[in-house]
Every structure is written in structure tokens, then in C-alpha cells.
Short mmCIF file of C-alpha atoms and ligand atoms in Angstrom, two decimals:
data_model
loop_
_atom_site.label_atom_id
_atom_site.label_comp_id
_atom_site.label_asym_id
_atom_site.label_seq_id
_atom_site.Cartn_x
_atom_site.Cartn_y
_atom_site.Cartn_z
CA UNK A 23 85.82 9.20 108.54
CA UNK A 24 89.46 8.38 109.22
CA UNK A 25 90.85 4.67 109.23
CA UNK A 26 91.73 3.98 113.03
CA UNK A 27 93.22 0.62 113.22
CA UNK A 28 94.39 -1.98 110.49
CA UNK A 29 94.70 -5.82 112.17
CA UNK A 30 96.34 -9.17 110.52
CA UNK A 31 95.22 -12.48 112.61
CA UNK A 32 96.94 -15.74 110.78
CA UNK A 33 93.97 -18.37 111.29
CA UNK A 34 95.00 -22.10 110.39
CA UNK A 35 92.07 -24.32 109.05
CA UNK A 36 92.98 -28.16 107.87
CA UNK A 37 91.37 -28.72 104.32
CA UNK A 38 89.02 -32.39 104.80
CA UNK A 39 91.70 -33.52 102.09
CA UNK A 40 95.47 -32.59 100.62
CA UNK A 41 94.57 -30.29 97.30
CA UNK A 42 97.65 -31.49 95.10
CA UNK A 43 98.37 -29.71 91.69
CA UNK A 44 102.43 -28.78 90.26
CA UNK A 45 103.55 -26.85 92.71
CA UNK A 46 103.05 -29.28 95.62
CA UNK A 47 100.22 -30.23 97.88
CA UNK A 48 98.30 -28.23 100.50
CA UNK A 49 96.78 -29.84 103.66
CA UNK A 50 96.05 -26.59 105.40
CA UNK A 51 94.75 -23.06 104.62
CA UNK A 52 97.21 -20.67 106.34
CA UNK A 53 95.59 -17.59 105.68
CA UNK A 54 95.33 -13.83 107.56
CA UNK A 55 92.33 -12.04 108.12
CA UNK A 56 92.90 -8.15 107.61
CA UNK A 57 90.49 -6.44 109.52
CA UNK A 58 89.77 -2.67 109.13
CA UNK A 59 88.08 -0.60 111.39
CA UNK A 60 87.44 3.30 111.28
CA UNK A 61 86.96 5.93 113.59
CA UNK A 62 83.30 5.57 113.81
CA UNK A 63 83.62 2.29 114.66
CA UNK A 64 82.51 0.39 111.30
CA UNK A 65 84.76 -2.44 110.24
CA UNK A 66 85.52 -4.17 107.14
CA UNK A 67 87.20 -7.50 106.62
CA UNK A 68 89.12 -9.32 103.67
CA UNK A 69 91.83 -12.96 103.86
CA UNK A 70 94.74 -13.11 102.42
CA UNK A 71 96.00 -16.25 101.77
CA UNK A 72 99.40 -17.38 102.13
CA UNK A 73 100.68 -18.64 98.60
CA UNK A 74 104.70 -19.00 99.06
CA UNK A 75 104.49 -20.71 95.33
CA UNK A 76 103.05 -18.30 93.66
CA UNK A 77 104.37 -14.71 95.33
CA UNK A 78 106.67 -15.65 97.49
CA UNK A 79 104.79 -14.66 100.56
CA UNK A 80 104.26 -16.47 104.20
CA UNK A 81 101.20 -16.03 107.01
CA UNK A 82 104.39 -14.63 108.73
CA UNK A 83 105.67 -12.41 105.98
CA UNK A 84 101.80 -11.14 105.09
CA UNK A 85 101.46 -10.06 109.02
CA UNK A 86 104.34 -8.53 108.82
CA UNK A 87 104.10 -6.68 105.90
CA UNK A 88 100.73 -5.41 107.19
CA UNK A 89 101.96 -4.60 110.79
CA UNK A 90 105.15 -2.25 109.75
CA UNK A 91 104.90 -0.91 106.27
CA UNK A 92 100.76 -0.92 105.06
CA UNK A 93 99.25 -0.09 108.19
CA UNK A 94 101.43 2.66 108.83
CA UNK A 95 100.84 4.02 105.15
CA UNK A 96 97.13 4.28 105.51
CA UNK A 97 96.37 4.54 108.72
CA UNK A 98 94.78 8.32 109.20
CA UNK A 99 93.19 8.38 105.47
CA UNK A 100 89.86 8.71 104.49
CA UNK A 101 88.52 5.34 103.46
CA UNK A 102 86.78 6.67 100.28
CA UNK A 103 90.30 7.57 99.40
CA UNK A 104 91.02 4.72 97.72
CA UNK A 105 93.24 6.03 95.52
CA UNK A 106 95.39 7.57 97.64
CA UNK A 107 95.73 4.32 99.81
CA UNK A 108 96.73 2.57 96.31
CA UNK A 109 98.97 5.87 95.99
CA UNK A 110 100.38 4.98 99.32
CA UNK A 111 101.70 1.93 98.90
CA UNK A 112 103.07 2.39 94.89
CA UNK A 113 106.80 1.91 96.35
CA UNK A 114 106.05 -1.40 98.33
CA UNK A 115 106.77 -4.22 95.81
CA UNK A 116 105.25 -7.68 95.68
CA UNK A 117 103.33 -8.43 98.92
CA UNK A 118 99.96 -8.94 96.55
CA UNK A 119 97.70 -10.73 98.99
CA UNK A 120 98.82 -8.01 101.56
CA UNK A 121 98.06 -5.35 100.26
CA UNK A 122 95.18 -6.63 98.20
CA UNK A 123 92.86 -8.03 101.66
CA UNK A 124 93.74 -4.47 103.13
CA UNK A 125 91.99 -2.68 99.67
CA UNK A 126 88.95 -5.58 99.94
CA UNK A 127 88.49 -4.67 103.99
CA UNK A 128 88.28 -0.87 102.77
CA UNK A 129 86.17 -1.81 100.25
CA UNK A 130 84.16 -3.69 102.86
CA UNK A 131 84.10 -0.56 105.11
CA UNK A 132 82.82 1.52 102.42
CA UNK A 133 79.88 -0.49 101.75
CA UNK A 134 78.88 -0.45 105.47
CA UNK A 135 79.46 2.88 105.33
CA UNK A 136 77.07 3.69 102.48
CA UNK A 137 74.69 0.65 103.20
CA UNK A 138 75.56 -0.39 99.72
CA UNK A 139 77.01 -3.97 98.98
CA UNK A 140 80.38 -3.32 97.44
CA UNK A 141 78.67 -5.77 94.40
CA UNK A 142 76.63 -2.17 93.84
CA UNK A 143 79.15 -0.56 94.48
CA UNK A 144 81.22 -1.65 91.52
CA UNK A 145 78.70 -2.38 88.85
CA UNK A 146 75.66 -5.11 89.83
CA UNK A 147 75.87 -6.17 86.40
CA UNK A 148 74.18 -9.54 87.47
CA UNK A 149 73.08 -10.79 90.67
CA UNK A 150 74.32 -14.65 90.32
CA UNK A 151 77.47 -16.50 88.22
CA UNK A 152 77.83 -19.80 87.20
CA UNK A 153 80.69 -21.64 89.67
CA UNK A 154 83.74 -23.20 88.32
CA UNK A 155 85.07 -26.23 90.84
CA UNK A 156 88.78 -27.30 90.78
CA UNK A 157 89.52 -30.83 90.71
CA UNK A 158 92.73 -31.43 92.13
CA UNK A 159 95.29 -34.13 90.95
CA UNK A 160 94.53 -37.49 92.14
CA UNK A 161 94.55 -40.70 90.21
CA UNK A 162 92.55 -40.22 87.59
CA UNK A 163 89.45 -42.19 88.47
CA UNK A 164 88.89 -40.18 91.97
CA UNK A 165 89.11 -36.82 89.69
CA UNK A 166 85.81 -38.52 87.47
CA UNK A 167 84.43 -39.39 90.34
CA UNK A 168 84.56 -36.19 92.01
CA UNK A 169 83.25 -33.97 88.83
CA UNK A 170 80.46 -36.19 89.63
CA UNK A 171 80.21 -35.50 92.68
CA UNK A 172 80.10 -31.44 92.19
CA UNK A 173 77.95 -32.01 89.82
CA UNK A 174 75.23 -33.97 91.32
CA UNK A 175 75.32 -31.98 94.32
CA UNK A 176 75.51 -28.37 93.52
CA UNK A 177 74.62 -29.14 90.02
CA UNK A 178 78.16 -27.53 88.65
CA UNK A 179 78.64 -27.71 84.92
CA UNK A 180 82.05 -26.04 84.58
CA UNK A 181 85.21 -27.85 85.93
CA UNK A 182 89.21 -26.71 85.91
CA UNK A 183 91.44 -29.84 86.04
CA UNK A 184 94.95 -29.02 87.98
CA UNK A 185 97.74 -30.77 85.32
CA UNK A 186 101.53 -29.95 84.99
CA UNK A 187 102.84 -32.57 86.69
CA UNK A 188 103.03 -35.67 84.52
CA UNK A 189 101.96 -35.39 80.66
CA UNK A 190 101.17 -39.06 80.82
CA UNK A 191 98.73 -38.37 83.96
CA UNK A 192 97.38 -35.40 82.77
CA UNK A 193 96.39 -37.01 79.72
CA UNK A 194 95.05 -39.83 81.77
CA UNK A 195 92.91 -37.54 83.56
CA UNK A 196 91.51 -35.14 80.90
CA UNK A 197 90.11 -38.40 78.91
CA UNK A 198 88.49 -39.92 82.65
CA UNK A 199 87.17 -36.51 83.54
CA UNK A 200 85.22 -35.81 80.04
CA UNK A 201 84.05 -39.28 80.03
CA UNK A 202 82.25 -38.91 83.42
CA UNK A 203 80.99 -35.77 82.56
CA UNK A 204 80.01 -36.53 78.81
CA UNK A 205 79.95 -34.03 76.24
CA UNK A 206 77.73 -31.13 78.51
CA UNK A 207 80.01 -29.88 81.10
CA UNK A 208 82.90 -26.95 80.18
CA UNK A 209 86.51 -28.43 81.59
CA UNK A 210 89.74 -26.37 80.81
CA UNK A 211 93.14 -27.48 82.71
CA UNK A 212 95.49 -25.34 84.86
CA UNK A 213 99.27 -26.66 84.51
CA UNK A 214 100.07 -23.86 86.91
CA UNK A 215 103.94 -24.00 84.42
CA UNK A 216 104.07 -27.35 84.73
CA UNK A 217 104.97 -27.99 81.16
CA UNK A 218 107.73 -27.76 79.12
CA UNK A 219 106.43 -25.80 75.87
CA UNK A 220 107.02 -29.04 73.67
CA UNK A 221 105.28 -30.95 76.51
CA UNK A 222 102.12 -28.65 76.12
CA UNK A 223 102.64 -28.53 72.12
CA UNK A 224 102.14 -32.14 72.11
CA UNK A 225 99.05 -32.38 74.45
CA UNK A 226 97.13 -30.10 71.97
CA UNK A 227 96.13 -33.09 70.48
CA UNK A 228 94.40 -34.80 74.04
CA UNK A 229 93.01 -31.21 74.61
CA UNK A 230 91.04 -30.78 70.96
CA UNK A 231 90.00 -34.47 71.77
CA UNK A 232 88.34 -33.71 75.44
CA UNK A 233 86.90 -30.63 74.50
CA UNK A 234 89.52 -28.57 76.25
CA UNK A 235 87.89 -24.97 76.33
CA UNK A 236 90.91 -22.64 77.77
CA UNK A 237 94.98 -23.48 78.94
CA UNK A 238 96.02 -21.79 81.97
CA UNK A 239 99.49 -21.39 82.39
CA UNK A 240 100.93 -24.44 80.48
CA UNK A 241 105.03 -23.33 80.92
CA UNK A 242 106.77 -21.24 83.47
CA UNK A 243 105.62 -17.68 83.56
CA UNK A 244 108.71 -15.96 83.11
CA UNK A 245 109.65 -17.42 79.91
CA UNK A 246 108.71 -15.34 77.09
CA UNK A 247 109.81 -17.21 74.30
CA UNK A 248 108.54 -20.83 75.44
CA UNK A 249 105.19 -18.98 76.10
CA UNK A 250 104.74 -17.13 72.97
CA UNK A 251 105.45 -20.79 71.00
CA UNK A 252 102.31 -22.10 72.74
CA UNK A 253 100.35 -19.08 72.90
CA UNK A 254 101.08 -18.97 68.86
CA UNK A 255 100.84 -22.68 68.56
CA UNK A 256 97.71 -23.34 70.14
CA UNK A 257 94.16 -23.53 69.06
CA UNK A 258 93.11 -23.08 72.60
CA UNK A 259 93.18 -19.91 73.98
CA UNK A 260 95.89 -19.80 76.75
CA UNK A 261 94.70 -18.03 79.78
CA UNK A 262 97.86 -16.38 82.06
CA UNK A 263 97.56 -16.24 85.56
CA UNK A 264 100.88 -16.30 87.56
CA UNK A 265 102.42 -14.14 84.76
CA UNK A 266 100.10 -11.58 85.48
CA UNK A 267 99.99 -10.51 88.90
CA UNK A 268 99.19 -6.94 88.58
CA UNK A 269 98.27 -4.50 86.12
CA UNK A 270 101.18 -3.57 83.74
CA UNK A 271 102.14 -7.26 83.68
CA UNK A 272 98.29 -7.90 82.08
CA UNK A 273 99.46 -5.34 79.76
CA UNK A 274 102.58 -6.99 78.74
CA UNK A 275 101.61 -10.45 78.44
CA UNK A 276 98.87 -9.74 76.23
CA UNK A 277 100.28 -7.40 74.12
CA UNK A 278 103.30 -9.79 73.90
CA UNK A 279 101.01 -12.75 72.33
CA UNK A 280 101.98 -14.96 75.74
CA UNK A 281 98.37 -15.21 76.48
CA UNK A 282 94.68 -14.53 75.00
CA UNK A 283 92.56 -14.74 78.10
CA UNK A 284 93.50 -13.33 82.46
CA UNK A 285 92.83 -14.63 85.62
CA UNK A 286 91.93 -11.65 87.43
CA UNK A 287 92.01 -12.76 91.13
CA UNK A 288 90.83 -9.63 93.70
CA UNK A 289 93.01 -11.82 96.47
CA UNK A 290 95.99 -10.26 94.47
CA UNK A 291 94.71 -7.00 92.51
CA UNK A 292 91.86 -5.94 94.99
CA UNK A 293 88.99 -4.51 93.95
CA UNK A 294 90.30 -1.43 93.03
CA UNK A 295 93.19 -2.69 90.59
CA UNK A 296 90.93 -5.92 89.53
CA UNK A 297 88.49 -3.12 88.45
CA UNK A 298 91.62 -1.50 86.06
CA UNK A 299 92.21 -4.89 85.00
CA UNK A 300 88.92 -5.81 84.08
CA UNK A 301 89.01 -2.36 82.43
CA UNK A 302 91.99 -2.72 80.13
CA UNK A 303 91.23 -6.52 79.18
CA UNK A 304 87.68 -5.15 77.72
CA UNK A 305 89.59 -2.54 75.64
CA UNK A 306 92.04 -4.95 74.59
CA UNK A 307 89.30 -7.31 73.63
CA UNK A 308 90.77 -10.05 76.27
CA UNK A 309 88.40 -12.29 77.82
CA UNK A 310 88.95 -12.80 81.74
CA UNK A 311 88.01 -15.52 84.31
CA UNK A 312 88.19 -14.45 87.72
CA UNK A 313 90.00 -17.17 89.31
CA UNK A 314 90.45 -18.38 92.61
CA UNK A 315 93.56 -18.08 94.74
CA UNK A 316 92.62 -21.13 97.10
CA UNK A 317 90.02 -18.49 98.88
CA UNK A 318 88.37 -19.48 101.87
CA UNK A 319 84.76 -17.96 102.54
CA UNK A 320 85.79 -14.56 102.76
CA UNK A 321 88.15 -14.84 99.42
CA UNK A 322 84.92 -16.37 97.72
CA UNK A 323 82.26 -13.86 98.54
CA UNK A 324 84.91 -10.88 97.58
CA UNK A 325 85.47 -12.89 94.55
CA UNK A 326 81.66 -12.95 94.02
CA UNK A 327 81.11 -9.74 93.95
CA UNK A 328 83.48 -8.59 91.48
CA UNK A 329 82.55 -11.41 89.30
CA UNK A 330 78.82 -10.33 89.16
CA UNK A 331 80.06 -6.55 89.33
CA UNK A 332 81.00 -6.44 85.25
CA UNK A 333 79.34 -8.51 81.83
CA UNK A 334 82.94 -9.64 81.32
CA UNK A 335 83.59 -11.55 84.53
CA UNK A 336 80.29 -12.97 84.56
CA UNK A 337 80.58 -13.85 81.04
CA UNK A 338 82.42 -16.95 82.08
CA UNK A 339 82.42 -19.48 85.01
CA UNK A 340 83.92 -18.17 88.18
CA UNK A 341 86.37 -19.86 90.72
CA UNK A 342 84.28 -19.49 93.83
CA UNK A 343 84.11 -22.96 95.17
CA UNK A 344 87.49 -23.66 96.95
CA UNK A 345 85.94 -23.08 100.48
CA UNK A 346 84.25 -26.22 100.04
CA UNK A 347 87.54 -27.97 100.63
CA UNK A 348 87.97 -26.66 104.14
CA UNK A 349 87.05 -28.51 106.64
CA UNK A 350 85.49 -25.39 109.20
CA UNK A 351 85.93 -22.01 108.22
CA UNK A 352 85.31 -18.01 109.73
CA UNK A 353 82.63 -16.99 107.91
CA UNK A 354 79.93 -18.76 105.24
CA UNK A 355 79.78 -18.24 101.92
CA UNK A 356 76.55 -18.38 99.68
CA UNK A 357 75.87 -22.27 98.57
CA UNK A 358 75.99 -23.22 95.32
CA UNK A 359 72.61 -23.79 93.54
CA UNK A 360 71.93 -25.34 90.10
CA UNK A 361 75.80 -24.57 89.47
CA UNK A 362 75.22 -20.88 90.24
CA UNK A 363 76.36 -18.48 93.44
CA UNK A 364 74.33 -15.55 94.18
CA UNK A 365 75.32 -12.28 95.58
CA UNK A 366 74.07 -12.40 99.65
CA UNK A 367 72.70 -8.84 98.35
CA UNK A 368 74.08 -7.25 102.16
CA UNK A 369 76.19 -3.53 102.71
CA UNK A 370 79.50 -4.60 102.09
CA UNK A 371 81.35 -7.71 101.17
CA UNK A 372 78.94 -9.88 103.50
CA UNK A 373 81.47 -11.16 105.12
CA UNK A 374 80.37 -11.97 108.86
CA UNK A 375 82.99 -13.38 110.81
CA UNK A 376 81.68 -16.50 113.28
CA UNK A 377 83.90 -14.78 116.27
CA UNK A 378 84.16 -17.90 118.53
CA UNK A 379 85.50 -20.00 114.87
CA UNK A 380 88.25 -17.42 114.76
CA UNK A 381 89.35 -17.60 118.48
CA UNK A 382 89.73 -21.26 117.49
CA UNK A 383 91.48 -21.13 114.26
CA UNK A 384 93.85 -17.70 115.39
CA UNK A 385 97.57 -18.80 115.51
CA UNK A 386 98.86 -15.82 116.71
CA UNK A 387 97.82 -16.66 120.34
CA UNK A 388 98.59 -19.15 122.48
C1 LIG B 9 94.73 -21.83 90.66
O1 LIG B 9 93.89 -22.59 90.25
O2 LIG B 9 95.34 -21.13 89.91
C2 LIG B 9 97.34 -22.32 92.46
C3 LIG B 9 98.39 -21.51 92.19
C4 LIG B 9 97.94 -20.21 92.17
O3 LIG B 9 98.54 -19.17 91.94
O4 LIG B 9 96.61 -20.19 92.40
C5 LIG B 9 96.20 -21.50 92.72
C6 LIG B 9 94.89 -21.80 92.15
MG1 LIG B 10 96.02 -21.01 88.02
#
């Protein structure tokens, strides 16, 4: 079995409202589907989604990237080759979500291939996780209001509150949030490096008082002093995620004492370097979270299955619940019950693309 073809479609799908956090504010999910298809004829799927904030890349750029340098790279290999595809492409730098959706679609293909779901295929530690759900900045009140929401309708218990962009907000809406909630529910706060380090330093106190279980990224993630302060500082663990965007910066930043808990996030490491990830945090003794890069359906359900692949990405809450915050989308993802997401339990990804939705949502044809 050769790989035949490798396609990147930008789709455009309006989100039913703006998802604001430090960096700025989405109204749209401008993502690519990479599609995959061999010479027998089985294809595998994956998104990438466009994240200019975090990696620098476009819809534009990620087609691109895809259409003259990856495709031509693996284009010819054996699928089950993953390692040579990874070998492939070890002089193209950045690009993460480019690379990464065409790794998931081969992933995808595999499990057709083998009629194995790629969950099997990397460890079917667990069949279900629990289901973190971002609540995006908004005045503080709406951000109560919608834990409640999540939580009286798909019965969520975990909750990641975007901060970073005002300490006097933030602290606003960490104090709103746990009251709704009341002492049961798990919240931890993404500043996405937001925060000065004396700005974070002096929110320890708000965060010991709400219950605060983790810090992602409080200060820029290319500042090693500012983070090792807080990482030292703090009583909460600090969990990195834009400082660690592939494997030998996970390696680094822990070592280094910037961080005591990753986001491992297959949209940017795959499945195959998630899996080294996952892999070097247990040695180290680092707990991860597999987070959520703003994932559509597609991003979730790859998400999902690494997450209930391993005991130490199920351990904790999961980021699969973004898609909820489009407003249509290509595929479906497993719903949310009593706070949990199960694995659909299909060969592959089980990813099914809704054909006529994409002809819709395609923005590379007029
Ligand atoms: C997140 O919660 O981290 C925002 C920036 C980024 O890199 O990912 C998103 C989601
Ligand atoms: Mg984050």
C-alpha cells in the first residue's frame, strides 16, 4: 500500500459566538481538512486549524505547506511507515498543524486499513474521559452563567477559564466562576502569556482562594527567567503549552523548572510525536493534559482517542469540547454524557465527513 494523493481543503465555519481569550478573539474556525488517500483507495482524514497566534501559520500558509513541500515528501511511502514520513519531513521547521493533520489522516488510513480504531491502535487504555469545557472571557457573570450551563447540560465537572488579559478581570472571574460552581467542579485558568510574572506572582493568592487546580501559561513562553520565577514561586503546578510545541522543547521546559505539567495537543505533535511526548512526560514523572487547539469535530475525536489511548492522558480532564462552539461543522463528534466522551469504538479516527457540509463550508472554490 503506497500513499497516492495528499489533499488540503480550507473550510470556513462561523462559531454561534466570538471565543475571546489574550491573544484576541475568534469569530470563525478557518481550518483545512487534510485528506489522505492510498492506492487501494482507503482514505483517512485529520483538520488542521489555523492558529496565526500561536505558530505563526494561516489556512493559506497550511495549504501551502501541504501542497509543495509535505505532499511531495510522502507521497509514494508506505503508510505503516510512519516513521519514515516523520523522517521525511525532519528538515521542514514549524508548520505544526501541517504536518501534524497529515500524520492523524495516516493514522486514520491505518486504522481502516487494519479495521482497528487508531484508539486500539495506540493503547485503549480506557474507553471514555472526563471533558474539560473552556469558558472564554466575557464579563464575568456570563462566564458563571455558562459553567452552568455546561454543566447542567452535559453534566461537565471540569472547567479551564481563558485569563491574561486584565488581572483585575481575571480575578473577577475566577471568584464568579467558583461561586456558580461551588466547591465540586475542577477549574484551572489558561493566561495563554498574558501575565507579567509579578502579575501572576500576585494572583497566587485569588488562585489558592478559588481552588485553582493547574496555571497554564501565565507569562510569555519564551522567557526563561520570568517563567522559572513562577514555576518556582508557585504552589500551583504550572502547566506549559505554547512553550512546548514539539518534543525536545517538552524536554527543555521541564527539565528547566519552567513548567510541572504539558499540554500535549495531537493538532500539533500528531499521534506519532504526542505518543513520544506522552512517553517522556511519564519517565520524567510530568503529568499531561491533552489540550485542545480550538478543534472542530475532527480535532476532537483525534484528540479522543489519544486521550483514552494512555492512563496518563486519561488521568486528567481532556479538552474535547470546543466543537460545541461552532455553529455547523463536517463531521460529528461523540456527545458529551454525564461530563464524559466515549470513544465511537469505529476503524480509524471515526471521522466521517458530511460531504454536502464540506461543499458548503470549502473556501477554496468559488
Ligand atoms: C488553549 O486553550 O490553549 C489558544 C491558544 C492556543 O495555542 O490554543 C488555544 C486554546
Ligand atoms: Mg493554552
Amino acid at each position: 500500500m503506497k500513499i497516492a494523493a495528499v489533499e488540503a481543503i480550507p473550510f470556513s465555519i462561523p462559531l454561534r459566538r466570538p471565543s475571546a481569550f489574550a491573544h484576541g478573539t475568534l469569530s470563525r474556525a478557518d481550518h483545512v481538512l487534510v485528506r489522505v488517500t492510498t492506492d487501494d483507495g482507503i482514505v483517512g482524514h485529520a483538520e488542521a486549524p489555523a492558529r496565526p497566534f500561536t505558530y505563526g501559520e494561516s489556512q493559506e500558509s497550511i495549504v501551502k505547506a501541504i501542497d509543495s513541500w509535505i505532499a511531495p515528501a510522502v507521497l509514494g511511502t508506505d503508510p505503516f511507515a510512519r516513521e519514515r514520513v516523520r523522517d521525511s519531513l525532519r528538515w521542514l521547521r514549524y508548520n505544526h498543524t501541517a504536518r501534524s493533520a497529515v500524520d492523524l489522516a495516516i493514522w486514520d488510513v491505518l486504522g481502516k486499513a487494519l479495521g482497528k480504531s487508531c484508539h486500539q491502535l495506540l493503547g485503549a487504555f480506557t474507553e471514555s474521559v472526563p471533558v474539560v469545557h473552556i469558558i472564554f472571557a466575557e464579563v464575568p457573570e456570563a462566564m458563571g452563567e455558562e459553567a452552568l450551563r455546561m454543566r447542567d447540560r452535559h453534566g461537565i465537572g471540569i472547567f479551564k477559564i481563558k485569563t491574561g488579559k486584565d488581572p483585575v478581570v481575571d480575578t473577577k472571574a475566577m471568584r464568579t466562576v467558583r461561586s456558580a460552581l461551588g466547591d465540586g467542579a475542577e477549574i484551572y485558568v489558561d493566561a495563554n502569556k498574558g501575565w507579567t510574572p509579578d502579575e501572576a506572582i500576585r494572583l497566587l493568592p485569588v488562585m489558592q482562594e478559588t481552588g485553582i487546580t493547574m496555571i497554564e501559561e501565565p507569562t510569555p513562553a519564551f522567557h526563561p527567567l520570568a517563567r522559572r520565577w513562577v514555576a518556582g514561586t508557585s504552589p500551583i503546578p504550572v502547566l506549559a503549552d505554547e512553550s512546548v510545541t514539539r518534543l525536545g522543547e517538552v524536554a527543555r521546559e521541564v527539565l528547566d523548572g519552567h513548567a510541572q505539567l504539558v499540554s500535549i495537543k495531537v493538532a500539533r505533535t500528531g499521534f506519532t510525536e504526542s505518543a513520544r511526548i506522552a512517553g517522556l512526560c511519564e519517565g520524567l514523572g510530568t503529568g499531561v493534559v491533552v489540550g485542545s487547539q480550538m478543534d472542530g469535530a475532527l480535532g476532537a475525536l483525534s484528540a479522543l482517542a489519544f486521550a483514552a489511548a494512555y492512563p496518563g492522558t486519561s488521568k486528567r480532564g481532556a479538552e474535547l469540547g470546543y466543537h460545541l462552539e461552532l455553529a455547523d461543522d463536517i463531521a460529528a463528534a461523540p456527545a458529551i454524557e454525564h461530563g464524559r466522551m466515549t470513544v465511537p469504538g469505529v476503524p480509524g479516527i471515526g471521522i466521517e465527513i458530511d460531504e454536502p457540509k464540506l461543499q458548503h463550508y470549502r473556501c477554496d472554490q468559488d
